[in-house]
């Protein structure tokens, strides 16, 4: 029955240890197992390539051979669930965190998180930032600012790490990666801010305090409550410079004032 | 006999809302080359892109595709509907596809006679199906759902295959003919796939070509293929899209044109890309054949 | 509780942020075009296609045989250049991991 055949083919395509499924026509030239191997190789290699395209810095960090082993193990555990391969790799960072051979590189999982965030940011919905005039107008309604809620650019994202992932990523964009890496201290915690401007995503390391403030705003906190938490946790840091990041990167796309719709 | 398929029982759906593709040569376009095409603005009659590469919310991909769409007719080629799969086409995926087609209004939409998803897992390959009455009914049901959801006619592409099933009771060309008669979809005649399949299964390509429902052809694909020697010494052809179109394929294309009349003809190249001039030269060869083969 | 103070400081912070941004406009103008090209390269890469042969020897790729199990357990890429004297774990010093059955 053909239905069982598709099921056994699907299983054999995923697991190279499985034998070639029965039910293939004996043919010349080349026996069915050799023919089936073409499909299996194509499935495996094209999905590994898709991961390599989304995680180029991870691949560079560990080398091509290790990456193939890692990617193969990942696609056994978490095969793609959507035909849109742009989205494949959502679980890659968590998988790396639990993958013993990668344990000697504790920042690899966070680098995967950052690279995945990069792709998501690149393809996030378009939005129109508030103009500086619109932002200035808010100052005339200062009494409403406390309960104002900011809606930020869908392309904006944050990745916080105990390692210097933003700097490591940046070094891999340079022509001389080795030279650039010499100046990076991997053990330095960083908060990476991703913003998309002029169709291009930029990654910059921002102060952890600013990252937290922005994260609170993303999570829907009012400006007043986000600012209160910020000042309680980071009394030495400047709220204006944290807000200034969002303004400089034109990341505020809407401000919901209390009483307005 | 082609005339066997001369009458359609299903209502023809509009191919697209922006008219048909011109019956001239077009180029397959990968997203990473969109920007350079916009710079060079080559003299080419249309471009074709893979639907799944543009299923995003915003950003550069959609921006540059919109700009390309302003200047060239567009064909959208799907690789993820898994028409030959056991499950119906995924509703979410169909919704995203419908959104993409709505947004770009391509002149043509096509998909493959293959399966690529099973039990929710996507394999990223065009896998062959058993040709029997059960899978025929299933494929027709899936195409009906797709055409109804999209509100347009799709072109179905004949596959390149490396295995055949002992359980297939229908001939591939006959299977395709029945699908087209029952669903009213069109045929995307991939001449390279035909060449690859016939060589791999030791069939006569001209007989296979004539057995296809050629009246329903709405587009032709041409591509390069690779010779692969298997571990047991067998020689197979692989639909690799990584080199120039083979001489045999040009010959079959010329014959096909005499049977189908002029057709939009796509040069597909997905790997090992040569300079743009070489791709344009292949497109010009196709354009010349579109005249020469039809007047010969 | 002292919301009026917070309101005033919020307005001050936002006002300062706005004037800072006005001064710094364009100062932060993103990257040279070379870096921009690389960024486009990452985000514009096609991942779906309908060709075959990425894993076959004839497709012009030098990939390993994906059906085999031969691969290296030790990361051996640019991570070896990231060792840092300030890093207690010494990320550059890699230890072989003996995966069971891998």
Short mmCIF file of N, CA, C and O in Angstrom, two decimals, chain A residues 16 37 40-42 44-45 48-49 53-54 60-63 65-66 68-69 72 83 85-86 99-101 104-107 118 122-123 135-136 139 142-143 145-147 163 168 172-175 178 181 185-186 197-202 223-224 227 239-240 244 247 249, chain C residues 3 6-7 9-11 13-18 20-21 28 30 32 36 38-40 42-48 51-56 63-84 86-87 89 91 93-95 97 99:
data_model
loop_
_atom_site.label_atom_id
_atom_site.label_comp_id
_atom_site.label_asym_id
_atom_site.label_seq_id
_atom_site.Cartn_x
_atom_site.Cartn_y
_atom_site.Cartn_z
N UNK A 16 19.86 8.09 8.63
CA UNK A 16 20.79 7.40 7.72
C UNK A 16 21.07 5.96 8.13
O UNK A 16 21.54 5.17 7.31
N UNK A 37 19.63 6.67 -1.97
CA UNK A 37 20.68 7.43 -1.28
C UNK A 37 20.77 8.86 -1.80
O UNK A 37 21.14 9.78 -1.06
N UNK A 40 18.27 10.80 0.16
CA UNK A 40 18.67 10.95 1.56
C UNK A 40 19.80 11.98 1.69
O UNK A 40 19.78 12.83 2.57
N UNK A 41 20.75 11.88 0.81
CA UNK A 41 21.84 12.85 0.84
C UNK A 41 21.33 14.27 0.60
O UNK A 41 21.78 15.22 1.23
N UNK A 42 20.41 14.40 -0.33
CA UNK A 42 19.90 15.73 -0.64
C UNK A 42 19.13 16.32 0.53
O UNK A 42 19.27 17.50 0.85
N UNK A 44 19.46 15.53 3.77
CA UNK A 44 20.39 15.86 4.86
C UNK A 44 21.22 17.10 4.52
O UNK A 44 21.32 18.03 5.31
N UNK A 45 21.82 17.10 3.35
CA UNK A 45 22.77 18.18 3.04
C UNK A 45 22.06 19.51 2.84
O UNK A 45 22.57 20.56 3.24
N UNK A 48 21.25 20.86 6.28
CA UNK A 48 22.48 21.31 6.95
C UNK A 48 22.91 22.65 6.35
O UNK A 48 23.29 23.58 7.06
N UNK A 49 22.81 22.75 5.03
CA UNK A 49 23.17 24.01 4.37
C UNK A 49 22.26 25.16 4.83
O UNK A 49 22.71 26.30 4.98
N UNK A 53 23.52 28.58 6.56
CA UNK A 53 23.20 29.92 6.04
C UNK A 53 22.66 30.83 7.14
O UNK A 53 22.88 32.04 7.11
N UNK A 54 21.92 30.26 8.06
CA UNK A 54 21.34 31.07 9.13
C UNK A 54 22.35 31.33 10.25
O UNK A 54 22.28 32.35 10.92
N UNK A 60 31.58 29.34 11.66
CA UNK A 60 32.97 29.78 11.64
C UNK A 60 33.65 29.48 12.98
O UNK A 60 34.81 29.07 13.02
N UNK A 61 32.92 29.66 14.06
CA UNK A 61 33.49 29.44 15.39
C UNK A 61 33.94 27.99 15.59
O UNK A 61 35.00 27.73 16.15
N UNK A 62 33.12 27.06 15.12
CA UNK A 62 33.42 25.64 15.40
C UNK A 62 34.09 24.94 14.23
O UNK A 62 34.60 23.83 14.39
N UNK A 63 34.08 25.55 13.06
CA UNK A 63 34.66 24.91 11.88
C UNK A 63 33.61 24.09 11.14
O UNK A 63 32.61 23.66 11.71
N UNK A 65 33.56 21.05 9.77
CA UNK A 65 33.33 19.64 10.08
C UNK A 65 32.48 19.47 11.34
O UNK A 65 31.54 18.68 11.37
N UNK A 66 32.84 20.21 12.37
CA UNK A 66 32.07 20.12 13.62
C UNK A 66 30.64 20.58 13.37
O UNK A 66 29.68 20.00 13.87
N UNK A 68 28.84 20.39 10.74
CA UNK A 68 28.04 19.35 10.06
C UNK A 68 27.51 18.33 11.07
O UNK A 68 26.33 17.97 11.06
N UNK A 69 28.39 17.91 11.98
CA UNK A 69 27.96 16.95 13.00
C UNK A 69 26.88 17.53 13.90
O UNK A 69 25.87 16.89 14.18
N UNK A 72 23.61 17.95 11.89
CA UNK A 72 22.97 16.65 11.66
C UNK A 72 22.26 16.18 12.91
O UNK A 72 21.14 15.67 12.85
N UNK A 83 7.78 24.57 5.62
CA UNK A 83 8.54 24.61 4.37
C UNK A 83 9.33 25.90 4.19
O UNK A 83 10.10 26.00 3.24
N UNK A 85 12.23 27.68 5.02
CA UNK A 85 13.48 27.34 5.71
C UNK A 85 14.15 28.55 6.36
O UNK A 85 15.01 28.40 7.21
N UNK A 86 13.74 29.74 5.94
CA UNK A 86 14.19 30.95 6.59
C UNK A 86 13.95 30.86 8.09
O UNK A 86 14.69 31.40 8.89
N UNK A 99 24.12 20.12 24.04
CA UNK A 99 24.89 19.24 23.16
C UNK A 99 26.31 19.10 23.72
O UNK A 99 27.12 20.03 23.62
N UNK A 100 26.61 17.97 24.34
CA UNK A 100 27.89 17.86 25.07
C UNK A 100 29.14 18.22 24.27
O UNK A 100 30.01 18.90 24.81
N UNK A 101 29.26 17.83 23.00
CA UNK A 101 30.51 18.18 22.29
C UNK A 101 30.76 19.68 22.19
O UNK A 101 31.89 20.10 21.96
N UNK A 104 32.64 22.91 25.45
CA UNK A 104 33.86 23.70 25.62
C UNK A 104 33.71 25.12 25.08
O UNK A 104 34.58 25.96 25.28
N UNK A 105 32.61 25.38 24.38
CA UNK A 105 32.35 26.73 23.86
C UNK A 105 31.06 27.27 24.49
O UNK A 105 30.00 27.24 23.86
N UNK A 106 31.13 27.76 25.70
CA UNK A 106 29.89 28.12 26.40
C UNK A 106 29.13 29.26 25.74
O UNK A 106 27.95 29.43 26.00
N UNK A 107 29.79 30.02 24.86
CA UNK A 107 29.06 31.13 24.22
C UNK A 107 28.39 30.73 22.90
O UNK A 107 27.71 31.52 22.28
N UNK A 118 18.97 37.75 14.36
CA UNK A 118 19.36 38.58 13.22
C UNK A 118 18.45 38.30 12.01
O UNK A 118 17.93 39.21 11.37
N UNK A 122 15.78 40.80 10.28
CA UNK A 122 15.89 41.19 8.86
C UNK A 122 14.54 41.07 8.15
O UNK A 122 14.22 41.87 7.28
N UNK A 123 13.76 40.06 8.53
CA UNK A 123 12.52 39.79 7.80
C UNK A 123 11.26 40.18 8.58
O UNK A 123 10.16 39.81 8.20
N UNK A 135 7.52 63.00 18.53
CA UNK A 135 8.08 62.71 19.85
C UNK A 135 8.15 63.98 20.69
O UNK A 135 7.87 63.96 21.89
N UNK A 136 8.50 65.09 20.07
CA UNK A 136 8.54 66.38 20.79
C UNK A 136 7.17 66.71 21.35
O UNK A 136 7.05 67.22 22.47
N UNK A 139 6.20 65.81 24.84
CA UNK A 139 6.66 66.60 25.98
C UNK A 139 5.59 67.58 26.45
O UNK A 139 5.54 67.95 27.63
N UNK A 142 3.21 65.96 29.26
CA UNK A 142 4.06 65.28 30.24
C UNK A 142 3.26 64.52 31.29
O UNK A 142 3.69 63.48 31.79
N UNK A 143 2.07 65.05 31.61
CA UNK A 143 1.27 64.39 32.63
C UNK A 143 0.83 62.98 32.21
O UNK A 143 0.50 62.15 33.04
N UNK A 145 2.78 60.98 30.34
CA UNK A 145 3.95 60.15 30.01
C UNK A 145 4.09 58.92 30.90
O UNK A 145 4.50 57.85 30.44
N UNK A 146 3.75 59.09 32.19
CA UNK A 146 3.95 57.99 33.12
C UNK A 146 3.25 56.72 32.66
O UNK A 146 3.79 55.61 32.73
N UNK A 147 2.04 56.89 32.17
CA UNK A 147 1.25 55.70 31.78
C UNK A 147 1.31 55.42 30.28
O UNK A 147 0.57 54.58 29.77
N UNK A 163 28.31 36.31 27.79
CA UNK A 163 29.52 36.36 26.97
C UNK A 163 29.43 37.52 25.99
O UNK A 163 28.35 38.09 25.76
N UNK A 168 31.89 39.35 19.47
CA UNK A 168 32.33 38.18 18.69
C UNK A 168 31.68 38.18 17.31
O UNK A 168 32.32 37.89 16.30
N UNK A 172 33.52 38.77 13.45
CA UNK A 172 33.37 37.86 12.30
C UNK A 172 32.87 38.58 11.04
O UNK A 172 32.80 37.97 9.98
N UNK A 173 32.51 39.84 11.16
CA UNK A 173 32.11 40.60 9.97
C UNK A 173 33.32 41.31 9.36
O UNK A 173 33.22 41.88 8.27
N UNK A 174 34.44 41.30 10.08
CA UNK A 174 35.63 41.99 9.56
C UNK A 174 36.36 41.10 8.55
O UNK A 174 36.21 39.89 8.55
N UNK A 175 37.14 41.76 7.70
CA UNK A 175 37.90 40.99 6.71
C UNK A 175 38.94 40.10 7.39
O UNK A 175 39.12 38.95 7.03
N UNK A 178 40.68 37.00 12.48
CA UNK A 178 41.63 36.66 13.54
C UNK A 178 42.12 37.91 14.26
O UNK A 178 42.15 37.95 15.50
N UNK A 181 39.35 39.34 16.37
CA UNK A 181 39.05 38.54 17.56
C UNK A 181 40.06 38.78 18.68
O UNK A 181 39.74 38.61 19.85
N UNK A 185 37.17 40.09 24.41
CA UNK A 185 37.25 39.27 25.63
C UNK A 185 35.95 38.48 25.73
O UNK A 185 34.91 39.02 26.13
N UNK A 186 35.98 37.21 25.37
CA UNK A 186 34.73 36.44 25.27
C UNK A 186 33.95 36.37 26.57
O UNK A 186 32.73 36.25 26.55
N UNK A 197 17.79 49.29 9.98
CA UNK A 197 17.71 50.63 9.45
C UNK A 197 18.11 50.57 7.99
O UNK A 197 19.11 49.93 7.64
N UNK A 198 17.31 51.19 7.13
CA UNK A 198 17.64 51.18 5.71
C UNK A 198 17.80 49.74 5.20
O UNK A 198 18.72 49.43 4.46
N UNK A 199 16.92 48.85 5.66
CA UNK A 199 16.85 47.45 5.24
C UNK A 199 17.98 46.57 5.75
O UNK A 199 18.07 45.40 5.42
N UNK A 200 18.86 47.14 6.55
CA UNK A 200 19.99 46.36 7.04
C UNK A 200 19.94 46.28 8.56
O UNK A 200 19.67 47.27 9.23
N UNK A 201 20.21 45.07 9.08
CA UNK A 201 20.21 44.89 10.53
C UNK A 201 21.60 45.20 11.07
O UNK A 201 22.60 44.76 10.50
N UNK A 202 21.65 45.98 12.14
CA UNK A 202 22.92 46.26 12.81
C UNK A 202 22.85 45.68 14.22
O UNK A 202 21.80 45.68 14.85
N UNK A 223 5.84 53.50 30.38
CA UNK A 223 7.12 54.20 30.49
C UNK A 223 7.47 54.46 31.95
O UNK A 223 8.62 54.26 32.39
N UNK A 224 6.46 54.85 32.75
CA UNK A 224 6.70 55.15 34.17
C UNK A 224 7.18 53.94 34.94
O UNK A 224 8.16 54.01 35.69
N UNK A 227 10.66 52.89 33.77
CA UNK A 227 11.67 53.83 34.25
C UNK A 227 11.91 53.66 35.75
O UNK A 227 13.06 53.76 36.21
N UNK A 239 18.78 57.48 32.54
CA UNK A 239 17.55 57.10 31.82
C UNK A 239 17.51 57.75 30.44
O UNK A 239 17.08 57.13 29.46
N UNK A 240 17.99 59.01 30.36
CA UNK A 240 17.92 59.71 29.07
C UNK A 240 18.73 58.98 28.00
O UNK A 240 18.29 58.88 26.85
N UNK A 244 17.39 57.44 24.73
CA UNK A 244 18.02 58.01 23.54
C UNK A 244 18.36 56.96 22.49
O UNK A 244 18.33 57.23 21.30
N UNK A 247 15.39 56.44 20.38
CA UNK A 247 15.13 57.59 19.50
C UNK A 247 16.17 57.65 18.38
O UNK A 247 15.85 57.83 17.20
N UNK A 249 17.82 55.22 17.08
CA UNK A 249 17.60 54.15 16.10
C UNK A 249 16.21 54.18 15.47
O UNK A 249 15.83 53.28 14.74
N UNK C 3 4.31 60.45 42.07
CA UNK C 3 4.18 60.38 40.63
C UNK C 3 4.55 61.69 39.95
O UNK C 3 5.06 61.70 38.84
N UNK C 6 8.16 61.71 39.33
CA UNK C 6 8.46 60.79 38.25
C UNK C 6 8.06 61.40 36.90
O UNK C 6 8.80 61.27 35.92
N UNK C 7 6.92 62.06 36.89
CA UNK C 7 6.47 62.68 35.66
C UNK C 7 7.46 63.73 35.18
O UNK C 7 7.85 63.77 34.02
N UNK C 9 10.66 63.90 35.99
CA UNK C 9 11.93 63.30 35.58
C UNK C 9 11.79 62.56 34.26
O UNK C 9 12.72 62.53 33.45
N UNK C 10 10.62 61.98 34.06
CA UNK C 10 10.38 61.31 32.77
C UNK C 10 10.44 62.31 31.63
O UNK C 10 11.08 62.05 30.59
N UNK C 11 9.76 63.44 31.82
CA UNK C 11 9.74 64.47 30.78
C UNK C 11 11.15 64.99 30.53
O UNK C 11 11.57 65.17 29.38
N UNK C 13 13.97 63.33 31.11
CA UNK C 13 14.76 62.29 30.45
C UNK C 13 14.42 62.22 28.96
O UNK C 13 15.31 62.14 28.10
N UNK C 14 13.13 62.25 28.65
CA UNK C 14 12.72 62.17 27.25
C UNK C 14 13.20 63.40 26.48
O UNK C 14 13.69 63.28 25.34
N UNK C 15 13.07 64.56 27.11
CA UNK C 15 13.53 65.79 26.46
C UNK C 15 15.03 65.74 26.18
O UNK C 15 15.49 66.08 25.09
N UNK C 16 15.79 65.27 27.17
CA UNK C 16 17.23 65.15 26.98
C UNK C 16 17.55 64.14 25.87
O UNK C 16 18.41 64.39 25.01
N UNK C 17 16.83 63.01 25.91
CA UNK C 17 17.06 61.98 24.89
C UNK C 17 16.81 62.54 23.50
O UNK C 17 17.57 62.28 22.57
N UNK C 18 15.75 63.34 23.37
CA UNK C 18 15.41 63.90 22.06
C UNK C 18 16.49 64.87 21.58
O UNK C 18 16.88 64.85 20.41
N UNK C 20 19.63 64.93 22.53
CA UNK C 20 20.83 64.16 22.23
C UNK C 20 20.75 63.55 20.84
O UNK C 20 21.69 63.61 20.05
N UNK C 21 19.59 62.98 20.55
CA UNK C 21 19.42 62.31 19.26
C UNK C 21 19.53 63.32 18.12
O UNK C 21 20.09 63.02 17.07
N UNK C 28 25.73 58.64 13.76
CA UNK C 28 25.68 57.21 13.95
C UNK C 28 25.32 56.48 12.65
O UNK C 28 24.95 55.32 12.65
N UNK C 30 24.80 54.37 9.74
CA UNK C 30 25.30 53.02 9.80
C UNK C 30 26.33 52.65 8.74
O UNK C 30 26.12 52.83 7.55
N UNK C 32 29.95 51.36 6.80
CA UNK C 32 30.44 51.51 5.44
C UNK C 32 29.70 50.53 4.54
O UNK C 32 29.13 49.57 5.00
N UNK C 36 27.74 46.73 4.94
CA UNK C 36 26.33 46.64 4.56
C UNK C 36 26.10 45.50 3.58
O UNK C 36 25.11 44.77 3.67
N UNK C 38 27.78 42.76 3.41
CA UNK C 38 27.83 41.51 4.17
C UNK C 38 26.49 41.25 4.84
O UNK C 38 26.01 40.13 4.88
N UNK C 39 25.92 42.33 5.38
CA UNK C 39 24.64 42.17 6.08
C UNK C 39 23.54 41.75 5.12
O UNK C 39 22.73 40.90 5.41
N UNK C 40 23.55 42.34 3.93
CA UNK C 40 22.58 41.91 2.92
C UNK C 40 22.81 40.44 2.59
O UNK C 40 21.89 39.67 2.41
N UNK C 42 23.75 38.08 4.44
CA UNK C 42 23.15 37.16 5.42
C UNK C 42 21.64 37.10 5.25
O UNK C 42 21.04 36.05 5.23
N UNK C 43 21.03 38.27 5.08
CA UNK C 43 19.57 38.28 5.12
C UNK C 43 18.93 37.92 3.78
O UNK C 43 17.76 37.58 3.73
N UNK C 44 19.69 37.98 2.69
CA UNK C 44 19.08 37.71 1.38
C UNK C 44 19.34 36.28 0.89
O UNK C 44 18.99 35.93 -0.21
N UNK C 45 19.99 35.49 1.70
CA UNK C 45 20.37 34.16 1.24
C UNK C 45 19.15 33.26 1.05
O UNK C 45 18.34 33.10 1.96
N UNK C 46 19.06 32.64 -0.11
CA UNK C 46 17.95 31.74 -0.39
C UNK C 46 18.12 30.46 0.40
O UNK C 46 19.22 29.95 0.53
N UNK C 47 17.03 29.95 0.91
CA UNK C 47 17.14 28.68 1.63
C UNK C 47 16.28 27.59 1.01
O UNK C 47 16.53 26.42 1.21
N UNK C 48 15.29 27.99 0.27
CA UNK C 48 14.49 26.99 -0.43
C UNK C 48 14.90 26.94 -1.89
O UNK C 48 15.10 27.97 -2.52
N UNK C 51 16.37 22.26 -6.64
CA UNK C 51 17.39 21.44 -7.28
C UNK C 51 17.68 20.24 -6.39
O UNK C 51 17.31 20.21 -5.23
N UNK C 52 18.38 19.28 -6.95
CA UNK C 52 18.86 18.16 -6.16
C UNK C 52 20.36 18.15 -6.24
O UNK C 52 20.95 18.84 -7.05
N UNK C 53 20.96 17.35 -5.42
CA UNK C 53 22.37 17.08 -5.63
C UNK C 53 23.32 17.75 -4.69
O UNK C 53 24.53 17.55 -4.80
N UNK C 54 22.81 18.53 -3.72
CA UNK C 54 23.73 19.17 -2.79
C UNK C 54 24.59 18.14 -2.08
O UNK C 54 25.73 18.40 -1.73
N UNK C 55 24.06 16.97 -1.88
CA UNK C 55 24.82 15.95 -1.16
C UNK C 55 25.44 14.90 -2.06
O UNK C 55 26.03 13.95 -1.60
N UNK C 56 25.27 15.07 -3.36
CA UNK C 56 25.86 14.09 -4.26
C UNK C 56 27.20 14.60 -4.75
O UNK C 56 27.41 15.80 -4.87
N UNK C 63 31.24 18.72 0.19
CA UNK C 63 30.73 18.29 1.48
C UNK C 63 31.14 16.86 1.81
O UNK C 63 31.40 16.06 0.93
N UNK C 64 31.13 16.60 3.08
CA UNK C 64 31.31 15.23 3.52
C UNK C 64 30.11 14.41 3.08
O UNK C 64 29.08 14.95 2.69
N UNK C 65 30.25 13.11 3.11
CA UNK C 65 29.12 12.24 2.82
C UNK C 65 28.19 12.29 4.03
O UNK C 65 28.53 11.86 5.12
N UNK C 66 27.01 12.83 3.82
CA UNK C 66 26.10 13.04 4.95
C UNK C 66 25.50 11.75 5.47
O UNK C 66 24.82 11.73 6.46
N UNK C 67 25.73 10.68 4.74
CA UNK C 67 25.20 9.43 5.24
C UNK C 67 26.18 8.77 6.19
O UNK C 67 25.83 7.91 6.96
N UNK C 68 27.43 9.12 6.03
CA UNK C 68 28.44 8.53 6.88
C UNK C 68 28.38 9.15 8.26
O UNK C 68 27.67 10.12 8.50
N UNK C 69 29.13 8.59 9.19
CA UNK C 69 29.12 9.15 10.53
C UNK C 69 30.44 9.81 10.87
O UNK C 69 30.71 10.13 12.01
N UNK C 70 31.28 9.99 9.86
CA UNK C 70 32.60 10.53 10.14
C UNK C 70 32.53 12.05 10.25
O UNK C 70 32.23 12.74 9.29
N UNK C 71 32.77 12.57 11.42
CA UNK C 71 32.87 14.01 11.59
C UNK C 71 33.65 14.28 12.85
O UNK C 71 33.85 13.40 13.69
N UNK C 72 34.08 15.48 12.97
CA UNK C 72 34.95 15.80 14.09
C UNK C 72 34.16 16.24 15.31
O UNK C 72 33.25 17.05 15.21
N UNK C 73 34.54 15.70 16.46
CA UNK C 73 33.88 16.06 17.70
C UNK C 73 34.42 17.32 18.32
O UNK C 73 33.86 17.85 19.26
N UNK C 74 35.55 17.77 17.84
CA UNK C 74 36.20 18.92 18.47
C UNK C 74 35.99 20.17 17.63
O UNK C 74 36.30 20.20 16.45
N UNK C 75 35.42 21.21 18.25
CA UNK C 75 35.26 22.45 17.49
C UNK C 75 36.63 22.93 17.03
O UNK C 75 37.57 22.97 17.82
N UNK C 76 36.76 23.28 15.77
CA UNK C 76 38.07 23.69 15.25
C UNK C 76 37.88 24.82 14.26
O UNK C 76 38.11 24.69 13.07
N UNK C 77 37.41 25.94 14.76
CA UNK C 77 37.21 27.09 13.89
C UNK C 77 37.84 28.32 14.52
O UNK C 77 38.87 28.23 15.20
N UNK C 78 37.19 29.46 14.32
CA UNK C 78 37.75 30.70 14.86
C UNK C 78 37.70 30.73 16.38
O UNK C 78 38.33 31.58 16.99
N UNK C 79 36.96 29.78 16.99
CA UNK C 79 36.91 29.74 18.46
C UNK C 79 38.31 29.59 19.04
O UNK C 79 38.57 30.03 20.15
N UNK C 80 39.20 28.97 18.27
CA UNK C 80 40.56 28.79 18.78
C UNK C 80 41.32 30.11 18.89
O UNK C 80 42.36 30.18 19.50
N UNK C 81 40.78 31.13 18.22
CA UNK C 81 41.43 32.44 18.28
C UNK C 81 40.85 33.33 19.37
O UNK C 81 41.25 34.45 19.54
N UNK C 82 39.84 32.82 20.06
CA UNK C 82 39.17 33.68 21.03
C UNK C 82 39.67 33.48 22.44
O UNK C 82 39.13 34.04 23.37
N UNK C 83 40.69 32.67 22.62
CA UNK C 83 41.22 32.47 23.96
C UNK C 83 41.65 33.82 24.52
O UNK C 83 42.21 34.64 23.82
N UNK C 84 41.37 34.00 25.77
CA UNK C 84 41.65 35.29 26.37
C UNK C 84 42.31 35.08 27.72
O UNK C 84 41.89 34.22 28.49
N UNK C 86 42.05 36.80 30.20
CA UNK C 86 41.12 37.14 31.27
C UNK C 86 40.01 36.11 31.40
O UNK C 86 39.18 36.20 32.28
N UNK C 87 40.01 35.16 30.49
CA UNK C 87 38.93 34.18 30.54
C UNK C 87 39.37 32.97 31.36
O UNK C 87 40.30 32.27 30.98
N UNK C 89 38.06 30.16 31.77
CA UNK C 89 37.83 28.86 31.16
C UNK C 89 38.75 28.62 29.98
O UNK C 89 38.86 27.48 29.52
N UNK C 91 38.76 29.63 26.57
CA UNK C 91 37.90 29.04 25.53
C UNK C 91 38.69 28.42 24.39
O UNK C 91 38.18 27.63 23.63
N UNK C 93 41.23 26.53 24.62
CA UNK C 93 41.75 25.18 24.87
C UNK C 93 40.61 24.18 24.80
O UNK C 93 39.77 24.10 25.68
N UNK C 94 40.61 23.43 23.73
CA UNK C 94 39.48 22.54 23.50
C UNK C 94 39.81 21.15 23.97
O UNK C 94 40.91 20.66 23.80
N UNK C 95 38.83 20.55 24.55
CA UNK C 95 39.02 19.17 25.00
C UNK C 95 38.20 18.25 24.10
O UNK C 95 37.07 18.56 23.74
N UNK C 97 35.78 15.56 23.07
CA UNK C 97 34.62 14.97 23.72
C UNK C 97 34.39 13.60 23.11
O UNK C 97 34.31 13.44 21.90
N UNK C 99 31.95 11.19 22.33
CA UNK C 99 30.51 10.91 22.26
C UNK C 99 30.32 9.42 22.16
O UNK C 99 31.00 8.74 21.40
#
